Short mmCIF file of C-alpha atoms and ligand atoms in Angstrom, two decimals:
data_model
loop_
_atom_site.label_atom_id
_atom_site.label_comp_id
_atom_site.label_asym_id
_atom_site.label_seq_id
_atom_site.Cartn_x
_atom_site.Cartn_y
_atom_site.Cartn_z
CA MET A 248 117.79 54.16 111.49
CA ILE A 249 115.78 51.42 113.18
CA LEU A 250 112.69 53.61 113.76
CA GLU A 251 111.45 56.71 111.95
CA LEU A 252 108.04 58.19 112.78
CA LYS A 253 106.84 61.34 111.11
CA ASP A 254 103.71 63.30 112.02
CA ILE A 255 102.01 60.26 113.54
CA CYS A 256 98.43 60.96 114.62
CA LYS A 257 96.07 58.52 116.27
CA GLU A 258 92.46 59.25 117.05
CA TYR A 259 89.66 57.11 118.36
CA VAL A 260 86.07 57.64 117.32
CA GLN A 261 83.65 57.36 120.21
CA GLY A 262 80.05 57.97 119.30
CA LYS A 263 80.00 61.40 117.70
CA MET A 264 83.31 62.43 119.21
CA THR A 265 86.77 62.00 117.78
CA VAL A 266 89.36 61.73 120.51
CA PRO A 267 92.91 62.63 119.48
CA VAL A 268 95.40 60.48 121.41
CA LEU A 269 98.64 61.09 119.49
CA ARG A 270 99.28 64.42 117.81
CA ASP A 271 101.95 64.83 115.13
CA VAL A 272 104.45 62.60 116.86
CA CYS A 273 107.92 62.69 115.31
CA PHE A 274 110.42 60.23 116.70
CA SER A 275 113.45 58.38 115.45
CA MET A 276 115.94 55.96 116.83
CA GLU A 277 119.32 54.74 115.63
CA GLU A 278 120.23 51.09 115.61
CA GLY A 279 121.78 50.13 118.97
CA GLU A 280 120.25 53.02 120.93
CA TYR A 281 118.53 52.72 124.31
CA VAL A 282 115.66 55.20 124.59
CA ALA A 283 113.02 55.74 127.25
CA ILE A 284 109.70 57.44 126.53
CA MET A 285 108.32 58.91 129.71
CA GLY A 286 104.92 60.34 130.47
CA PRO A 287 102.06 60.24 132.96
CA SER A 288 99.19 57.76 132.80
CA GLY A 289 96.86 58.46 129.87
CA SER A 290 99.45 60.43 127.88
CA GLY A 291 99.40 57.99 124.94
CA LYS A 292 102.44 55.81 125.72
CA THR A 293 100.81 52.44 125.13
CA THR A 294 99.02 53.73 122.03
CA LEU A 295 102.39 54.82 120.63
CA MET A 296 104.04 51.54 121.61
CA ASN A 297 101.29 49.54 119.88
CA ILE A 298 101.88 51.47 116.67
CA ILE A 299 105.65 51.02 116.88
CA GLY A 300 105.11 47.33 117.71
CA CYS A 301 102.94 46.86 114.59
CA LEU A 302 99.95 45.89 116.74
CA ASP A 303 97.97 48.92 115.58
CA GLN A 304 98.02 51.40 112.70
CA ALA A 305 98.22 55.17 113.00
CA THR A 306 95.36 57.32 111.71
CA SER A 307 97.86 59.36 109.69
CA GLY A 308 101.58 59.93 109.33
CA THR A 309 104.43 57.71 108.21
CA PHE A 310 106.32 55.06 110.11
CA PHE A 311 109.43 53.23 108.92
CA LEU A 312 110.77 50.25 110.84
CA ASP A 313 114.16 48.94 109.75
CA GLY A 314 113.71 50.78 106.45
CA GLU A 315 110.24 49.40 105.68
CA ASP A 316 107.16 51.64 105.38
CA VAL A 317 104.84 50.03 107.91
CA SER A 318 102.05 52.53 107.22
CA LYS A 319 101.61 50.73 103.86
CA CYS A 320 101.65 47.18 105.25
CA ASP A 321 98.62 44.87 105.47
CA ASP A 322 97.82 42.77 108.56
CA ASN A 323 99.76 39.73 107.33
CA ARG A 324 102.88 41.71 106.71
CA MET A 325 102.49 43.39 110.12
CA SER A 326 102.36 40.05 111.93
CA ASP A 327 105.39 38.90 110.00
CA ILE A 328 107.31 42.03 111.07
CA ARG A 329 106.22 41.46 114.68
CA LEU A 330 107.44 37.89 114.63
CA ARG A 331 110.78 38.51 112.96
CA LYS A 332 111.87 41.98 113.97
CA ILE A 333 110.30 42.88 117.31
CA GLY A 334 110.62 41.53 120.83
CA PHE A 335 107.90 42.59 123.29
CA VAL A 336 108.02 42.89 127.05
CA PHE A 337 104.82 43.88 128.85
CA GLN A 338 104.07 45.05 132.38
CA ASN A 339 102.08 41.89 133.16
CA PHE A 340 104.42 39.44 131.41
CA HIS A 341 101.76 37.87 129.10
CA LEU A 342 103.01 34.32 129.71
CA LEU A 343 100.85 31.27 129.01
CA PRO A 344 100.00 30.01 132.53
CA ARG A 345 99.86 26.29 131.76
CA GLN A 346 103.10 26.16 129.79
CA SER A 347 106.57 25.84 131.27
CA ALA A 348 109.16 28.61 130.99
CA LEU A 349 110.79 26.64 128.19
CA GLU A 350 107.52 26.22 126.26
CA ASN A 351 106.71 29.92 126.65
CA VAL A 352 110.11 30.89 125.25
CA GLU A 353 109.81 28.35 122.40
CA LEU A 354 106.49 29.77 121.20
CA PRO A 355 107.80 32.47 118.82
CA LEU A 356 110.16 29.90 117.31
CA THR A 357 107.23 27.53 116.74
CA TYR A 358 105.39 30.30 114.89
CA ALA A 359 108.53 30.97 112.85
CA GLY A 360 108.68 27.30 111.84
CA VAL A 361 111.98 26.49 113.57
CA PRO A 362 112.48 22.69 113.93
CA LYS A 363 111.96 21.18 117.39
CA LYS A 364 115.57 20.40 118.29
CA GLU A 365 116.83 23.87 117.37
CA ARG A 366 113.83 25.36 119.18
CA ARG A 367 114.78 23.59 122.42
CA GLU A 368 118.41 24.63 122.13
CA ARG A 369 117.67 28.26 121.41
CA ALA A 370 115.04 28.51 124.17
CA VAL A 371 117.42 27.00 126.74
CA GLU A 372 120.13 29.39 125.56
CA ALA A 373 117.79 32.40 125.93
CA LEU A 374 116.72 31.27 129.41
CA SER A 375 120.38 30.88 130.39
CA ARG A 376 121.02 34.37 129.07
CA VAL A 377 118.54 35.76 131.62
CA GLY A 378 119.88 33.57 134.43
CA LEU A 379 117.04 31.03 134.51
CA GLU A 380 118.79 27.86 133.28
CA ASP A 381 117.66 26.12 136.51
CA ARG A 382 113.98 27.10 135.97
CA VAL A 383 113.26 25.84 132.45
CA ASP A 384 110.55 23.39 133.57
CA PHE A 385 108.82 25.74 136.01
CA LYS A 386 105.34 27.08 135.25
CA PRO A 387 104.66 30.82 135.65
CA THR A 388 102.80 30.22 138.96
CA GLN A 389 105.99 28.67 140.35
CA LEU A 390 108.06 31.76 139.53
CA SER A 391 108.44 35.15 141.21
CA GLY A 392 107.41 38.34 139.39
CA GLY A 393 111.01 39.15 138.51
CA GLN A 394 111.59 35.63 137.22
CA LYS A 395 108.39 35.79 135.14
CA GLN A 396 109.60 39.02 133.56
CA ARG A 397 112.95 37.40 132.79
CA VAL A 398 111.13 34.51 131.04
CA ALA A 399 109.24 37.15 129.03
CA ILE A 400 112.55 38.82 128.14
CA ALA A 401 114.00 35.47 127.04
CA ARG A 402 110.90 34.95 124.86
CA ALA A 403 111.31 38.46 123.42
CA LEU A 404 114.94 37.75 122.48
CA VAL A 405 114.71 34.22 121.18
CA ASN A 406 113.91 35.28 117.59
CA ARG A 407 116.89 37.68 117.61
CA PRO A 408 114.72 40.76 117.01
CA ARG A 409 115.96 44.04 115.59
CA ILE A 410 114.45 45.94 118.52
CA LEU A 411 113.21 45.22 122.02
CA LEU A 412 110.04 47.10 123.01
CA ALA A 413 109.11 47.26 126.68
CA ASP A 414 105.91 48.84 128.00
CA GLU A 415 106.28 49.56 131.75
CA PRO A 416 108.53 46.49 132.18
CA THR A 417 109.03 47.10 135.91
CA GLY A 418 105.47 48.31 136.61
CA ALA A 419 104.43 45.10 138.38
CA LEU A 420 107.76 44.41 140.11
CA ASP A 421 109.28 45.26 143.48
CA THR A 422 112.28 47.61 143.48
CA LYS A 423 114.91 44.88 143.60
CA SER A 424 113.45 42.79 140.75
CA GLY A 425 112.93 46.00 138.76
CA GLN A 426 116.59 46.82 139.23
CA GLN A 427 117.59 43.34 137.97
CA VAL A 428 115.45 43.78 134.87
CA MET A 429 117.09 47.16 134.24
CA GLU A 430 120.57 45.64 134.62
CA LEU A 431 119.60 42.97 132.10
CA PHE A 432 118.36 45.59 129.60
CA GLN A 433 121.62 47.50 130.05
CA ASP A 434 123.70 44.38 129.34
CA LEU A 435 121.60 43.52 126.29
CA ASN A 436 121.95 47.05 124.97
CA ARG A 437 125.72 46.89 125.44
CA GLU A 438 125.67 43.70 123.38
CA GLY A 439 124.02 45.70 120.58
CA VAL A 440 120.26 45.22 121.09
CA SER A 441 118.21 48.38 120.38
CA VAL A 442 115.86 49.02 123.29
CA LEU A 443 112.79 51.27 123.46
CA MET A 444 111.21 51.39 126.89
CA ILE A 445 108.10 53.14 128.08
CA THR A 446 107.65 54.16 131.69
CA HIS A 447 106.08 56.73 133.97
CA ASP A 448 108.95 56.32 136.45
CA ARG A 449 111.83 58.78 136.16
CA ASP A 450 114.30 56.50 138.01
CA ILE A 451 113.58 53.69 135.56
CA ALA A 452 113.79 56.06 132.57
CA SER A 453 117.23 57.23 133.71
CA TRP A 454 118.69 53.81 132.83
CA ALA A 455 118.29 54.70 129.14
CA SER A 456 120.86 56.78 127.29
CA ARG A 457 118.16 59.12 125.91
CA MET A 458 114.86 60.17 127.44
CA VAL A 459 111.89 61.67 125.58
CA GLU A 460 108.75 62.98 127.23
CA ILE A 461 105.17 62.63 126.09
CA ARG A 462 102.25 64.60 127.48
CA ASP A 463 98.67 64.64 126.21
CA GLY A 464 99.72 62.84 123.05
CA ILE A 465 102.42 65.35 122.21
CA LEU A 466 106.01 64.16 122.16
CA LYS A 467 108.37 66.87 123.30
CA ARG A 468 111.20 67.96 121.06
CA GLY A 469 114.24 65.75 121.35
CA GLY A 470 112.48 62.79 119.78
CA GLU A 471 114.85 62.89 116.81
CA SER A 472 117.91 60.74 117.06
P1 LIG B 166 99.21 55.48 128.68
O1 LIG B 166 99.77 54.18 128.21
O2 LIG B 166 100.18 56.61 128.57
O3 LIG B 166 98.66 55.40 130.06
P2 LIG B 166 97.22 55.05 126.59
O4 LIG B 166 97.97 55.08 125.33
O5 LIG B 166 96.83 53.71 127.11
O6 LIG B 166 98.01 55.87 127.71
O7 LIG B 166 95.89 55.91 126.43
C1 LIG B 166 95.93 57.27 125.99
C2 LIG B 166 94.52 57.80 125.83
O8 LIG B 166 93.84 57.13 124.78
C3 LIG B 166 93.65 57.63 127.07
O9 LIG B 166 92.93 58.81 127.27
C4 LIG B 166 92.74 56.48 126.70
O10 LIG B 166 91.49 56.62 127.32
C5 LIG B 166 92.62 56.61 125.20
N1 LIG B 166 92.41 55.31 124.54
C6 LIG B 166 93.31 54.28 124.52
N2 LIG B 166 92.82 53.23 123.83
C7 LIG B 166 91.58 53.59 123.41
C8 LIG B 166 90.54 52.95 122.63
N3 LIG B 166 90.70 51.72 122.15
N4 LIG B 166 89.41 53.65 122.40
C9 LIG B 166 89.26 54.90 122.86
N5 LIG B 166 90.18 55.58 123.59
C10 LIG B 166 91.33 54.93 123.86
MG1 LIG B 167 100.15 52.36 129.17
#
């Protein structure tokens, strides 16, 4: 099991009010699966993704990632898990604007202490994997939306993560570029990468092999792998 969430609750305190955002979420995923979590805006998708991505802690409940109890981890351990086990893809790419595609993709390897030569090689390899071998020296402003997202996917893969997490990966793209990103995810999943994608778009969700719905912070049954 790559992911195992049990009775995950998340609430935010605002003034005197406590706002529940996730309520007793149970969800699990096998290694190599491709799952989409679907729900309308405000249903708690990003909140859930941030917990799964070790960017945020739940208020209560247990969460195992790759066999490790993340609910018991401190901040240092959480950043280490993020760096080594998780690849992130966001709606708005989150690329550094002044750095080339190559430098953006190299960044996680720099954090991981990989020597320069190997860094270069692996970043070029990841960019080739997403079909951008002829764009390594381009800056984000010189790339289309679809190309920017492919750079972000190369960056997400370069540390060979255990799971790829994507929050609305096609949300900022036109239909054709969105389709290309979905084809890429499908290929990666067929090569063995576990993929968890969040979307409010049913057509996009249907690319996954399993779909789970969330509404008002409640994940519908079917979340168990
Ligand atoms: P989605 O990604 O499905 O659109 P979110 O997870 O971003 O939804 O948000 C779910 C709910 O949690 C929303 O009602 C939002 O206002 C609330 N929320 C998210 N982050 C915070 C925060 N930091 N403080 C207070 N409320 C928040
Ligand atoms: Mg969101």
